[in-house]
Coordinates of C-alpha atoms and ligand atoms in Angstrom, one line a residue:
M1 CA 8.0 5.2 1.9
C2 CA 8.0 9.2 0.9
G3 CA 10.4 11.5 2.2
I4 CA 9.1 14.5 3.2
V5 CA 11.4 18.4 3.9
G6 CA 9.8 21.7 4.3
Y7 CA 11.7 24.9 4.7
V8 CA 10.6 29.0 6.3
G9 CA 13.4 30.8 6.6
E10 CA 16.4 33.2 5.2
K11 CA 18.0 30.6 2.7
Q12 CA 16.6 30.1 -0.9
A13 CA 13.9 27.5 -0.2
L14 CA 14.5 25.1 -3.5
E15 CA 18.2 24.6 -2.4
V16 CA 17.5 23.1 0.9
V17 CA 13.9 21.1 0.4
V18 CA 16.3 20.0 -2.9
S19 CA 19.3 19.4 -0.7
G20 CA 16.9 17.1 1.7
L21 CA 15.3 15.3 -0.4
R22 CA 18.4 13.9 -1.6
R23 CA 19.4 12.7 1.5
L24 CA 16.1 11.4 2.2
E25 CA 15.7 10.2 -1.6
Y26 CA 16.3 5.9 0.3
R27 CA 12.8 5.8 1.2
G28 CA 11.2 5.9 -1.6
Y29 CA 12.4 7.1 -5.2
D30 CA 9.0 6.6 -7.3
S31 CA 8.7 10.5 -8.5
A32 CA 9.2 13.3 -6.8
G33 CA 8.6 16.6 -6.4
V34 CA 8.8 20.5 -5.1
A35 CA 6.8 24.0 -4.2
V36 CA 7.7 27.6 -3.4
I37 CA 5.5 30.6 -2.6
A38 CA 6.9 33.3 -4.8
D39 CA 5.2 36.0 -5.9
G40 CA 1.9 35.3 -3.5
R41 CA 1.4 32.9 -5.7
L42 CA 2.6 28.7 -6.0
E43 CA 4.9 26.5 -8.5
V44 CA 5.0 23.7 -8.6
R45 CA 7.5 21.2 -10.3
K46 CA 7.4 17.3 -10.2
K47 CA 8.5 14.8 -12.3
A48 CA 8.0 10.3 -12.6
G49 CA 11.1 8.5 -11.6
K50 CA 14.0 9.4 -9.7
L51 CA 15.0 12.9 -8.1
V52 CA 17.7 13.8 -10.4
N53 CA 14.6 13.6 -13.3
L54 CA 12.9 16.3 -11.0
E55 CA 16.6 18.6 -11.5
T56 CA 16.8 18.5 -14.6
L57 CA 12.9 19.7 -14.9
L58 CA 14.1 22.0 -12.8
G59 CA 17.2 23.4 -14.8
E60 CA 14.6 23.3 -18.3
D61 CA 12.1 25.3 -15.6
P62 CA 13.4 27.2 -13.1
L63 CA 11.4 28.3 -10.0
P64 CA 10.9 32.0 -9.1
Q65 CA 13.1 33.0 -5.9
S66 CA 11.5 31.5 -2.8
T67 CA 12.1 31.3 1.6
T68 CA 9.3 29.3 2.0
G69 CA 9.1 25.9 -0.1
I70 CA 7.6 22.0 0.5
G71 CA 9.3 19.0 -1.0
H72 CA 8.3 15.1 -1.4
T73 CA 10.1 12.0 -3.0
R74 CA 7.8 9.3 -2.9
W75 CA 7.7 5.4 -3.1
A76 CA 4.1 4.8 -4.1
T77 CA 1.4 3.2 -2.3
H78 CA -2.4 4.3 -4.5
G79 CA -1.6 5.2 -8.5
G80 CA 1.8 4.3 -10.5
P81 CA 4.8 6.3 -10.5
T82 CA 3.6 9.1 -12.8
D83 CA 3.8 12.7 -13.3
R84 CA 0.6 13.3 -12.7
N85 CA 0.4 10.8 -9.1
A86 CA 3.6 13.0 -7.7
H87 CA 3.5 14.9 -5.1
P88 CA 2.7 17.6 -4.3
H89 CA -1.0 17.7 -5.1
V90 CA -2.5 21.1 -5.5
S91 CA -6.4 22.2 -5.3
E92 CA -8.1 23.3 -8.0
D93 CA -7.3 27.1 -7.0
Q94 CA -4.3 26.8 -7.0
Q95 CA -4.5 27.5 -3.2
V96 CA -3.6 24.7 -1.5
A97 CA -0.4 22.3 -2.9
V98 CA 0.3 19.7 0.0
I99 CA 2.1 16.6 0.2
H100 CA 2.2 12.6 2.3
N101 CA 3.2 10.1 4.1
G102 CA 1.9 7.5 4.6
I103 CA -1.7 5.9 3.6
I104 CA -5.5 7.9 3.9
E105 CA -7.9 4.7 4.6
N106 CA -10.8 6.2 3.4
F107 CA -9.3 8.4 0.9
A108 CA -12.1 6.5 -1.2
E109 CA -15.1 8.1 0.7
L110 CA -13.6 11.1 0.8
R111 CA -13.0 11.1 -2.8
D112 CA -16.7 9.9 -3.5
E113 CA -17.6 13.2 -1.5
L114 CA -15.1 15.6 -3.1
Q115 CA -16.6 14.5 -6.8
A116 CA -20.2 14.5 -5.7
A117 CA -19.4 18.2 -4.9
G118 CA -17.6 18.5 -8.3
V119 CA -14.8 18.3 -7.6
H120 CA -12.2 16.8 -10.3
L121 CA -9.5 14.8 -8.9
S122 CA -7.1 14.9 -12.1
S123 CA -4.9 11.7 -10.2
E124 CA -4.9 8.6 -8.8
T125 CA -3.7 9.6 -5.1
D126 CA -5.0 9.0 -1.5
T127 CA -3.0 12.5 -1.4
E128 CA -4.8 14.5 -3.4
V129 CA -8.2 14.7 -1.8
V130 CA -6.2 16.7 1.6
A131 CA -5.3 19.5 -1.2
H132 CA -9.2 19.8 -1.8
L133 CA -10.5 19.3 1.7
L134 CA -8.0 22.3 2.5
S135 CA -8.7 24.1 0.0
K136 CA -12.5 23.4 1.3
A137 CA -11.6 24.3 4.7
I138 CA -10.3 26.5 4.6
P139 CA -12.3 29.9 4.6
A140 CA -14.2 27.7 7.7
A141 CA -11.9 28.3 9.5
G142 CA -10.7 32.1 8.5
F143 CA -8.4 31.5 5.4
D144 CA -6.3 30.1 8.4
L145 CA -4.0 26.9 6.5
V146 CA -3.4 25.9 10.7
E147 CA -7.2 25.1 11.6
A148 CA -8.2 24.0 8.5
M149 CA -5.7 21.7 8.5
R150 CA -7.1 20.3 12.2
A151 CA -10.2 20.3 10.8
V152 CA -9.5 18.4 8.0
C153 CA -7.4 15.8 10.1
R154 CA -10.0 14.7 11.9
R155 CA -11.4 13.4 9.3
L156 CA -8.8 11.3 8.1
E157 CA -8.5 7.8 9.1
G158 CA -4.9 5.4 8.2
A159 CA -0.9 7.1 9.0
F160 CA -0.2 10.6 7.8
T161 CA 2.9 12.8 7.7
L162 CA 0.6 16.3 5.5
L163 CA 2.2 19.3 5.0
A164 CA 0.8 21.9 2.8
V165 CA 1.6 25.4 1.7
D166 CA -1.2 28.4 1.0
P167 CA 0.1 31.9 -1.1
R168 CA -2.1 33.5 1.3
Q169 CA -0.3 32.9 4.5
P170 CA 3.5 32.8 2.7
D171 CA 6.2 32.6 5.2
L172 CA 3.8 29.2 6.8
V173 CA 4.2 25.7 6.2
V174 CA 1.5 23.3 8.3
G175 CA 2.8 20.4 9.2
A176 CA 0.4 16.9 10.6
R177 CA 1.4 13.8 12.0
R178 CA -0.3 10.3 13.2
N179 CA 1.2 7.6 12.1
S180 CA 3.8 8.4 10.3
P181 CA 7.8 9.9 10.5
L182 CA 7.8 13.9 10.9
V183 CA 10.4 16.2 13.0
V184 CA 11.1 19.5 13.8
G185 CA 14.8 20.8 12.7
L186 CA 15.4 24.2 14.2
G187 CA 17.3 26.8 12.9
K188 CA 18.3 30.5 13.8
G189 CA 15.3 32.6 11.5
E190 CA 15.0 29.6 9.8
N191 CA 12.9 26.2 9.9
F192 CA 12.9 23.0 8.9
L193 CA 10.3 19.9 9.4
A194 CA 11.1 15.9 7.7
S195 CA 10.8 12.8 8.0
D196 CA 13.9 12.1 9.1
V197 CA 16.6 14.7 10.8
A198 CA 18.6 13.8 8.2
A199 CA 16.8 16.6 5.4
F200 CA 18.2 19.2 7.6
V201 CA 21.1 18.0 10.0
E202 CA 24.1 20.0 7.7
Y203 CA 21.6 23.2 8.8
T204 CA 20.7 22.4 12.4
R205 CA 21.3 19.5 15.0
D206 CA 18.9 20.8 17.4
A207 CA 15.4 18.9 17.2
L208 CA 12.3 18.1 18.5
E209 CA 10.1 15.0 18.3
L210 CA 6.3 15.5 17.6
G211 CA 3.7 13.4 19.0
Q212 CA 0.8 11.2 17.6
D213 CA -1.5 13.0 16.1
Q214 CA 0.0 16.9 16.5
I215 CA -0.3 20.1 14.1
V216 CA 3.1 22.2 13.8
A217 CA 3.5 25.6 12.7
L218 CA 6.2 26.7 10.8
T219 CA 7.3 30.1 10.2
S220 CA 10.9 31.5 10.0
G221 CA 10.9 32.3 13.6
E222 CA 8.6 30.4 15.4
V223 CA 7.6 26.9 15.5
V224 CA 3.8 25.9 17.4
V225 CA 3.0 22.9 18.1
I226 CA -1.1 21.8 19.0
D227 CA -2.8 18.5 19.1
F228 CA -5.6 17.5 17.0
D229 CA -8.0 19.6 18.7
G230 CA -6.5 22.7 19.0
N231 CA -4.2 22.4 23.1
P232 CA -0.6 23.4 22.9
A233 CA 1.6 19.9 22.7
E234 CA 3.5 19.0 25.0
V235 CA 7.3 18.3 22.4
R236 CA 10.9 16.3 23.6
P237 CA 13.7 18.6 22.2
F238 CA 16.7 16.5 21.2
T239 CA 20.1 17.1 19.7
I240 CA 21.4 14.8 16.8
D241 CA 24.8 12.9 18.2
W242 CA 26.4 12.6 14.0
D243 CA 26.9 15.1 11.4
A244 CA 26.2 15.8 7.8
S245 CA 30.0 14.2 6.6
A246 CA 28.1 10.1 8.6
A247 CA 25.2 10.8 5.5
E248 CA 27.9 11.3 3.2
K249 CA 29.2 8.7 0.6
G250 CA 32.3 9.2 2.4
G251 CA 34.8 8.5 0.0
H252 CA 32.4 5.0 -1.2
D253 CA 30.9 4.4 -4.4
L254 CA 27.7 3.5 -3.3
F255 CA 26.3 3.9 0.9
M256 CA 26.0 0.4 1.1
L257 CA 29.3 0.1 0.8
K258 CA 30.5 2.7 3.0
E259 CA 28.1 1.1 6.1
I260 CA 29.7 -2.4 5.5
A261 CA 33.1 -0.7 6.0
E262 CA 31.2 0.4 9.3
Q263 CA 30.7 -2.1 11.8
P264 CA 33.3 -2.2 13.5
K265 CA 32.5 1.5 14.3
A266 CA 29.0 1.0 14.9
V267 CA 29.5 -2.4 16.2
A268 CA 31.7 0.0 19.1
D269 CA 29.1 2.1 19.0
S270 CA 27.0 0.1 20.5
L271 CA 28.7 -1.0 23.0
R272 CA 30.8 1.8 24.5
G273 CA 29.7 2.8 27.6
R274 CA 28.1 0.0 28.9
I275 CA 29.8 -1.6 32.2
G276 CA 29.6 1.0 35.2
Q277 CA 32.4 2.1 37.5
D278 CA 30.8 -0.3 40.0
G279 CA 31.7 -3.3 36.7
H280 CA 27.6 -4.4 36.1
L281 CA 26.4 -3.5 32.6
Q282 CA 24.4 -0.9 32.1
L283 CA 21.8 0.6 29.7
D284 CA 21.6 3.8 30.8
E285 CA 17.8 4.3 28.3
M286 CA 16.1 0.7 30.1
R287 CA 13.2 3.0 31.3
L288 CA 12.1 -0.7 33.0
A289 CA 12.0 -1.4 36.8
D290 CA 14.1 -3.9 38.0
A291 CA 11.1 -5.6 39.7
D292 CA 8.5 -5.7 36.4
L293 CA 12.3 -7.2 34.6
R294 CA 12.3 -10.5 37.3
A295 CA 9.0 -10.9 36.6
V296 CA 8.9 -11.3 33.2
S297 CA 8.6 -15.7 32.1
K298 CA 8.4 -14.9 28.1
V299 CA 10.5 -12.4 25.6
V300 CA 9.1 -11.6 22.2
V301 CA 10.3 -10.5 19.9
I302 CA 9.3 -8.2 17.0
A303 CA 10.3 -6.8 13.9
C304 CA 10.8 -6.8 10.5
G305 CA 13.4 -8.4 7.2
T306 CA 17.3 -7.6 9.0
A307 CA 15.6 -7.0 11.3
A308 CA 13.6 -10.3 12.7
H309 CA 16.8 -12.0 11.8
A310 CA 17.9 -10.5 14.1
G311 CA 16.1 -11.1 15.8
M312 CA 16.2 -14.9 15.9
V313 CA 20.1 -15.1 16.4
A314 CA 18.8 -13.1 19.7
K315 CA 17.6 -16.3 20.3
Y316 CA 19.9 -18.0 21.1
A317 CA 21.4 -15.4 23.8
V318 CA 19.4 -14.8 25.3
E319 CA 17.4 -17.7 25.7
H320 CA 21.0 -19.2 26.8
W321 CA 21.6 -17.1 29.4
T322 CA 17.7 -16.4 31.1
R323 CA 16.6 -19.2 30.4
I324 CA 13.7 -17.2 29.7
P325 CA 11.7 -18.3 26.0
V326 CA 12.2 -15.9 23.7
E327 CA 10.1 -16.5 20.6
V328 CA 10.6 -14.3 17.4
E329 CA 7.3 -13.6 15.9
L330 CA 7.2 -11.5 12.0
A331 CA 5.4 -8.0 13.0
S332 CA 3.1 -8.6 10.3
E333 CA 1.6 -11.4 12.3
F334 CA 2.0 -10.8 15.6
R335 CA -1.4 -8.5 16.2
Y336 CA -4.0 -10.3 13.7
R337 CA -3.0 -13.7 15.4
D338 CA -4.7 -13.1 18.8
P339 CA -0.7 -13.5 20.7
I340 CA -1.5 -14.0 24.5
V341 CA 0.8 -11.6 25.7
G342 CA 0.4 -10.2 29.1
P343 CA 2.0 -8.5 31.7
D344 CA 4.7 -10.6 32.0
T345 CA 5.5 -10.9 28.8
L346 CA 8.7 -9.0 27.6
V347 CA 7.7 -7.9 24.2
I348 CA 11.3 -6.3 22.2
A349 CA 11.0 -4.5 19.0
I350 CA 13.3 -4.6 16.9
S351 CA 13.8 -1.5 13.8
Q352 CA 16.5 0.3 12.9
S353 CA 14.3 3.3 11.6
G354 CA 12.3 2.8 13.9
E355 CA 9.0 4.0 11.6
T356 CA 8.1 0.8 10.3
M357 CA 4.6 0.6 10.4
D358 CA 4.5 -3.3 11.1
T359 CA 6.5 -3.4 13.9
L360 CA 4.3 -0.8 15.2
M361 CA 1.3 -1.8 15.3
A362 CA 2.6 -4.4 17.1
L363 CA 4.2 -2.7 19.5
R364 CA 1.4 -1.0 20.3
H365 CA -0.9 -4.1 20.4
A366 CA 1.7 -5.8 22.8
K367 CA 0.9 -2.9 24.9
A368 CA -2.7 -2.9 24.3
Q369 CA -2.5 -6.3 26.0
G370 CA -1.1 -5.2 29.5
A371 CA 3.4 -6.2 28.6
R372 CA 6.2 -4.1 29.2
T373 CA 6.9 -3.4 26.1
L374 CA 11.2 -2.1 25.0
A375 CA 12.5 -1.0 21.7
I376 CA 15.9 -1.4 19.9
C377 CA 16.5 1.5 17.3
N378 CA 18.7 2.8 15.7
T379 CA 16.5 6.3 15.0
V380 CA 16.8 8.7 18.1
G381 CA 13.0 10.6 17.4
S382 CA 11.3 8.4 15.5
T383 CA 8.3 6.8 16.7
I384 CA 8.3 2.7 18.5
P385 CA 10.9 4.3 20.7
R386 CA 9.4 7.2 21.9
E387 CA 6.0 4.6 22.5
A388 CA 7.6 1.3 24.0
D389 CA 8.6 1.7 27.8
A390 CA 12.4 1.2 27.5
V391 CA 14.4 2.1 24.4
V392 CA 18.5 0.3 23.5
Y393 CA 19.9 2.8 20.7
T394 CA 22.4 1.1 18.7
Y395 CA 25.0 3.9 17.7
A396 CA 24.9 2.6 13.7
G397 CA 25.3 6.1 12.9
P398 CA 22.2 7.1 10.2
E399 CA 22.1 4.3 7.6
I400 CA 20.9 5.3 5.1
A401 CA 21.2 2.5 1.6
V402 CA 18.2 0.4 1.6
A403 CA 19.8 -3.3 2.4
S404 CA 20.2 -3.3 5.8
T405 CA 24.1 -3.3 7.2
K406 CA 25.4 -2.5 10.1
A407 CA 21.8 -2.2 11.4
F408 CA 21.7 -5.9 11.2
L409 CA 24.8 -6.2 13.1
T410 CA 24.2 -3.6 15.9
Q411 CA 20.7 -4.6 16.5
I412 CA 22.5 -7.7 17.4
I413 CA 24.6 -6.1 19.6
A414 CA 21.7 -4.3 21.7
S415 CA 19.6 -8.0 22.3
Y416 CA 22.7 -9.4 24.0
L417 CA 23.4 -6.0 25.7
V418 CA 19.2 -6.7 27.0
G419 CA 19.6 -10.7 27.5
L420 CA 23.3 -9.8 29.2
Y421 CA 21.1 -7.3 31.9
L422 CA 17.8 -9.4 31.9
A423 CA 20.5 -12.4 32.8
Q424 CA 22.2 -9.5 35.6
V425 CA 19.3 -8.9 36.4
R426 CA 17.1 -11.8 37.5
G427 CA 21.0 -13.9 38.6
T428 CA 20.8 -16.5 36.3
M429 CA 24.7 -15.0 35.0
F430 CA 27.4 -14.9 38.0
A431 CA 28.9 -10.6 36.9
D432 CA 32.0 -12.1 35.6
E433 CA 30.0 -15.0 33.0
I434 CA 28.7 -11.0 32.0
R435 CA 31.7 -9.7 31.9
A436 CA 33.1 -12.5 30.3
I437 CA 30.3 -11.9 27.7
M438 CA 31.0 -8.3 27.2
D439 CA 34.6 -9.0 26.9
D440 CA 33.5 -11.4 23.8
L441 CA 31.4 -8.0 22.0
N442 CA 34.4 -5.4 22.8
D443 CA 36.0 -7.7 20.5
M444 CA 33.5 -8.2 18.2
P445 CA 34.2 -4.4 16.1
Q446 CA 38.7 -6.0 15.3
K447 CA 37.1 -9.5 14.0
V448 CA 34.7 -7.8 12.0
D449 CA 37.7 -5.4 11.1
L450 CA 39.6 -7.9 10.0
V451 CA 36.9 -9.9 8.0
L452 CA 37.0 -6.4 5.7
D453 CA 40.5 -6.7 5.3
T454 CA 39.9 -10.2 4.1
V455 CA 36.7 -10.3 2.4
E456 CA 38.1 -9.5 -1.4
P457 CA 38.0 -12.3 -2.8
V458 CA 33.9 -12.3 -2.4
R459 CA 34.5 -10.3 -5.0
A460 CA 34.8 -12.8 -7.6
I461 CA 33.1 -15.4 -6.0
A462 CA 30.4 -13.4 -6.3
R463 CA 31.0 -12.1 -10.0
E464 CA 31.5 -16.6 -10.9
F465 CA 27.5 -17.0 -9.2
A466 CA 26.3 -13.6 -10.6
N467 CA 24.3 -15.8 -13.6
A468 CA 23.1 -18.3 -10.9
P469 CA 19.1 -18.5 -11.7
S470 CA 19.2 -19.3 -8.2
V471 CA 21.2 -19.3 -5.0
L472 CA 20.4 -21.6 -1.4
F473 CA 22.1 -20.8 1.8
I474 CA 22.2 -22.9 5.0
G475 CA 22.9 -23.1 8.4
R476 CA 22.5 -23.7 11.4
H477 CA 22.0 -22.7 14.7
V478 CA 22.6 -18.5 14.8
G479 CA 23.7 -19.7 11.4
F480 CA 19.9 -20.1 10.1
P481 CA 19.4 -16.6 10.7
V482 CA 22.6 -15.8 9.1
A483 CA 21.4 -18.0 6.2
L484 CA 18.2 -15.7 6.0
E485 CA 19.6 -13.0 5.9
G486 CA 21.7 -13.6 3.1
A487 CA 19.0 -14.5 1.0
L488 CA 17.4 -11.6 1.8
K489 CA 20.3 -9.9 1.0
L490 CA 20.9 -11.2 -2.5
K491 CA 17.3 -11.0 -3.9
E492 CA 17.2 -7.5 -3.0
L493 CA 19.7 -6.4 -4.5
A494 CA 20.6 -8.9 -7.3
Y495 CA 16.6 -9.5 -7.8
M496 CA 17.7 -13.6 -7.6
H497 CA 15.7 -16.1 -6.5
A498 CA 17.6 -17.3 -3.2
E499 CA 16.3 -18.9 0.0
G500 CA 18.3 -19.5 3.1
F501 CA 17.0 -22.9 4.9
A502 CA 18.4 -24.2 7.8
A503 CA 19.8 -26.6 6.8
G504 CA 18.5 -29.7 8.5
E505 CA 15.8 -29.2 6.9
L506 CA 16.7 -29.7 3.3
K507 CA 15.5 -33.2 3.2
H508 CA 12.4 -32.5 4.8
G509 CA 11.7 -30.6 0.9
P510 CA 14.7 -27.9 -1.0
I511 CA 17.1 -30.6 -1.0
A512 CA 15.3 -31.1 -4.5
L513 CA 15.3 -27.6 -5.5
I514 CA 19.3 -29.1 -5.8
E515 CA 20.3 -29.4 -9.2
D516 CA 23.8 -29.2 -11.6
G517 CA 25.7 -25.9 -10.5
V518 CA 23.1 -24.5 -8.0
P519 CA 25.2 -22.5 -5.6
V520 CA 25.0 -23.3 -1.9
V521 CA 26.8 -21.0 1.3
V522 CA 27.2 -22.9 3.8
I523 CA 27.3 -21.1 6.4
M524 CA 29.9 -23.4 8.8
P525 CA 29.5 -24.1 12.3
S526 CA 33.0 -24.5 14.5
P527 CA 34.3 -27.5 14.6
R528 CA 35.6 -26.3 18.1
G529 CA 31.7 -24.5 19.0
R530 CA 29.7 -28.1 18.9
A531 CA 31.0 -30.1 17.2
V532 CA 27.6 -32.4 16.4
L533 CA 27.3 -29.4 14.6
H534 CA 30.4 -29.3 12.2
D535 CA 29.8 -32.6 11.4
K536 CA 25.6 -32.4 11.0
M537 CA 26.5 -29.5 8.4
I538 CA 29.6 -31.9 6.3
S539 CA 26.5 -34.1 6.3
A540 CA 24.1 -32.0 4.9
I541 CA 26.6 -30.7 1.9
Q542 CA 27.4 -34.2 1.3
E543 CA 23.9 -34.5 0.5
V544 CA 23.7 -31.3 -1.5
R545 CA 27.5 -32.3 -3.5
A546 CA 26.5 -35.5 -4.6
R547 CA 22.5 -34.1 -6.4
G548 CA 25.3 -31.4 -7.9
A549 CA 25.6 -28.0 -6.0
V550 CA 28.5 -26.2 -5.7
I551 CA 29.2 -24.9 -2.4
I552 CA 30.9 -22.0 -1.2
A553 CA 31.4 -22.2 2.9
I554 CA 31.9 -19.4 5.2
A555 CA 34.1 -21.5 7.9
E556 CA 36.8 -20.0 10.7
E557 CA 40.3 -19.5 10.2
G558 CA 41.7 -23.2 10.7
D559 CA 39.0 -25.0 10.2
E560 CA 41.1 -27.5 7.7
K561 CA 38.1 -30.4 7.5
I562 CA 35.7 -28.3 4.9
V563 CA 38.2 -27.5 2.4
A564 CA 38.0 -31.6 1.3
F565 CA 34.0 -30.7 1.0
S566 CA 33.2 -27.1 -0.4
D567 CA 34.4 -25.1 -3.7
H568 CA 35.1 -22.3 -2.6
V569 CA 36.4 -21.4 1.3
I570 CA 35.7 -18.2 3.2
R571 CA 37.0 -17.7 5.1
V572 CA 36.7 -15.5 9.1
P573 CA 38.2 -15.0 12.5
I574 CA 38.3 -17.8 14.6
V575 CA 35.0 -16.1 18.0
P576 CA 32.1 -17.9 19.8
T577 CA 29.8 -20.1 18.8
L578 CA 27.0 -16.9 19.4
M579 CA 29.2 -14.4 18.1
Q580 CA 29.1 -15.8 15.2
P581 CA 27.2 -14.3 12.8
L582 CA 28.4 -10.5 13.3
V583 CA 31.2 -12.3 11.6
S584 CA 29.7 -14.7 8.9
T585 CA 27.3 -12.1 7.8
V586 CA 29.8 -9.5 6.3
P587 CA 31.0 -11.7 4.0
L588 CA 27.2 -12.7 2.3
Q589 CA 26.5 -8.0 2.9
V590 CA 29.9 -8.0 0.0
F591 CA 28.8 -10.9 -1.6
A592 CA 25.2 -9.5 -2.6
C593 CA 26.7 -6.4 -2.9
E594 CA 29.5 -7.0 -5.5
M595 CA 26.9 -9.1 -8.0
A596 CA 24.2 -6.6 -7.5
T597 CA 27.1 -4.2 -9.5
A598 CA 28.0 -7.0 -11.2
K599 CA 23.8 -7.1 -12.9
G600 CA 24.2 -3.0 -13.2
H601 CA 21.6 -2.9 -10.3
D602 CA 21.0 0.3 -9.1
V603 CA 22.5 -0.8 -5.1
D604 CA 21.6 2.0 -2.6
Q605 CA 17.8 1.9 -4.4
P606 CA 16.8 -1.7 -5.4
R607 CA 14.3 -1.8 -7.2
N608 CA 9.9 -1.6 -5.4
L609 CA 11.7 -0.6 -2.4
A610 CA 12.0 1.9 -0.1
K611 CA 13.7 1.8 3.4
S612 CA 12.1 3.0 6.2
V613 CA 8.5 1.1 5.7
T614 CA 6.2 3.3 7.2
V615 CA 2.6 1.1 5.4
E616 CA 0.6 -1.7 6.4
Ligands
AGP701 C1 16.4 -5.4 5.0 O1 17.6 -5.0 4.3 C2 15.5 -4.4 4.3 N1 16.1 -3.3 3.9 C3 14.0 -4.6 5.6 O2 14.0 -6.2 5.7 C4 14.4 -4.3 6.7 O3 15.0 -5.2 7.7 C5 13.2 -4.0 6.7 O4 12.0 -3.4 6.4 C6 12.6 -3.4 9.0 O5 13.2 -1.9 8.8 P1 13.1 -1.6 10.3 O6 14.6 -1.8 11.2 O7 13.1 0.5 9.3 O8 12.1 -1.6 11.2

């Protein structure tokens, strides 16, 4: 939701800021804007639509040279995606420019107060009030933007990352954060602020995690961090373990295609170094004591969207391996329903970005109830792993396309590692059993590679059904969350009606959706796993086929029985039952990507969406 960049240094700020915005555009693309300080005054340019519109404007109406600047790419919350509502917002006296990510919940009250004092607001945003409040606070703060920011932040409710500049302090960018991401990039003679390290990784890999309710004063030579009370604050330095090329398309037309292709490596990286010298599974970032893990009587997974589907897959494996009951709950539902969690509950928050507000709030709720918490996350330095008791990183590298692909596979891997670790600590599996599953997991990069090598026919099938009014996905057991994931990908990318169902549920209602020509994608279980599941799936196919459905089956090599019941068969390699989602999801990603491309949609930046959803 909104990407934010700030820069102070020796380079041209505009270049650094715009290149940062390009890397953050996945966070929101309703409008973009920049502000620089030049010759003692603020210069602002902003434009509705994607960053390219702003770049055109900057070509027509160039900015003067400047070494201090901020920039914003927006996902609209308050007010439509117009030029007027684009950030930065500027105070009436033209002295303060502000950009914001998040939602200021008490903005209506603050707006009324400002209007009563005669301030004219020129946008519909919640952000604009901050510009005016800062401008009013500055004289009382001795014309110090940091002090003014501190005073204003104490009045704000909700979630916010704010960056502000003021030409009276031309070499300073001030940032503040509560519940929204902000990281510092440390350069030599220059420093950076951004929602995500991707914005500055081409200049530096040294970064600082900021904590909750902190303010940062950034100059070219210094980074000072304080809390909202003005006390020096603790920050955590970290090194970014990937380079700028990881956030480029690397020869692919789309980030999504690149990320699909990267899955074998992402899976391998997520598995690397997990077996210690003694042959036991080790999770270096696991900060929970074995005694606490032995005391766990229930696991609750909280997550949203694709991450929740990964949690659903994990439930099948973790219950099987540990015999601990696992609940999977949408994070947005969790905290508003009085869930039963306590010190013997392990709450696992799964999040690629580590910033999803619903997941963060659910995590905090779980912690407040005394639960042990663990984050499965891809983004080092993000809020969710910082606030959880323990973390297992997925090491998938940056995921830029809005539609999650490699995050899903690596979230499954990380959840499986947690399940096996629990089984190891609690003694519910023998060491050789755990090693055998680790061997299966270690085979997966090569199996996913095989899927990618043979996935081409999926594209032709996708194009054949590009005009279908609806596509249904059905699965059983671990194939059920895969069906949900296939449908989600299609909805978000191809903007078409798609639903995933548990195949056994069809006859309880959804079968009424079947009519002549409706494509039904069937995630076939292995006939070698539990044969009864395979037979039941064939029955479900018969039922929908009898009503006119066209069957596209995802089936393992050697499953010949499926051929007679399908119109198209997409083959995936033979893998153990619990590993099937890692191969059967990949053709569905390609299917959705190809269908969206055939329809002429922007695959990497689908309409109405943003990569990390930092509002509730
Ligand atoms: C899926 O393609 C989506 N991008 C979305 O469902 C995503 O998985 C969800 O918003 C959760 O994001 P997170 O993993 O960053 O928490």
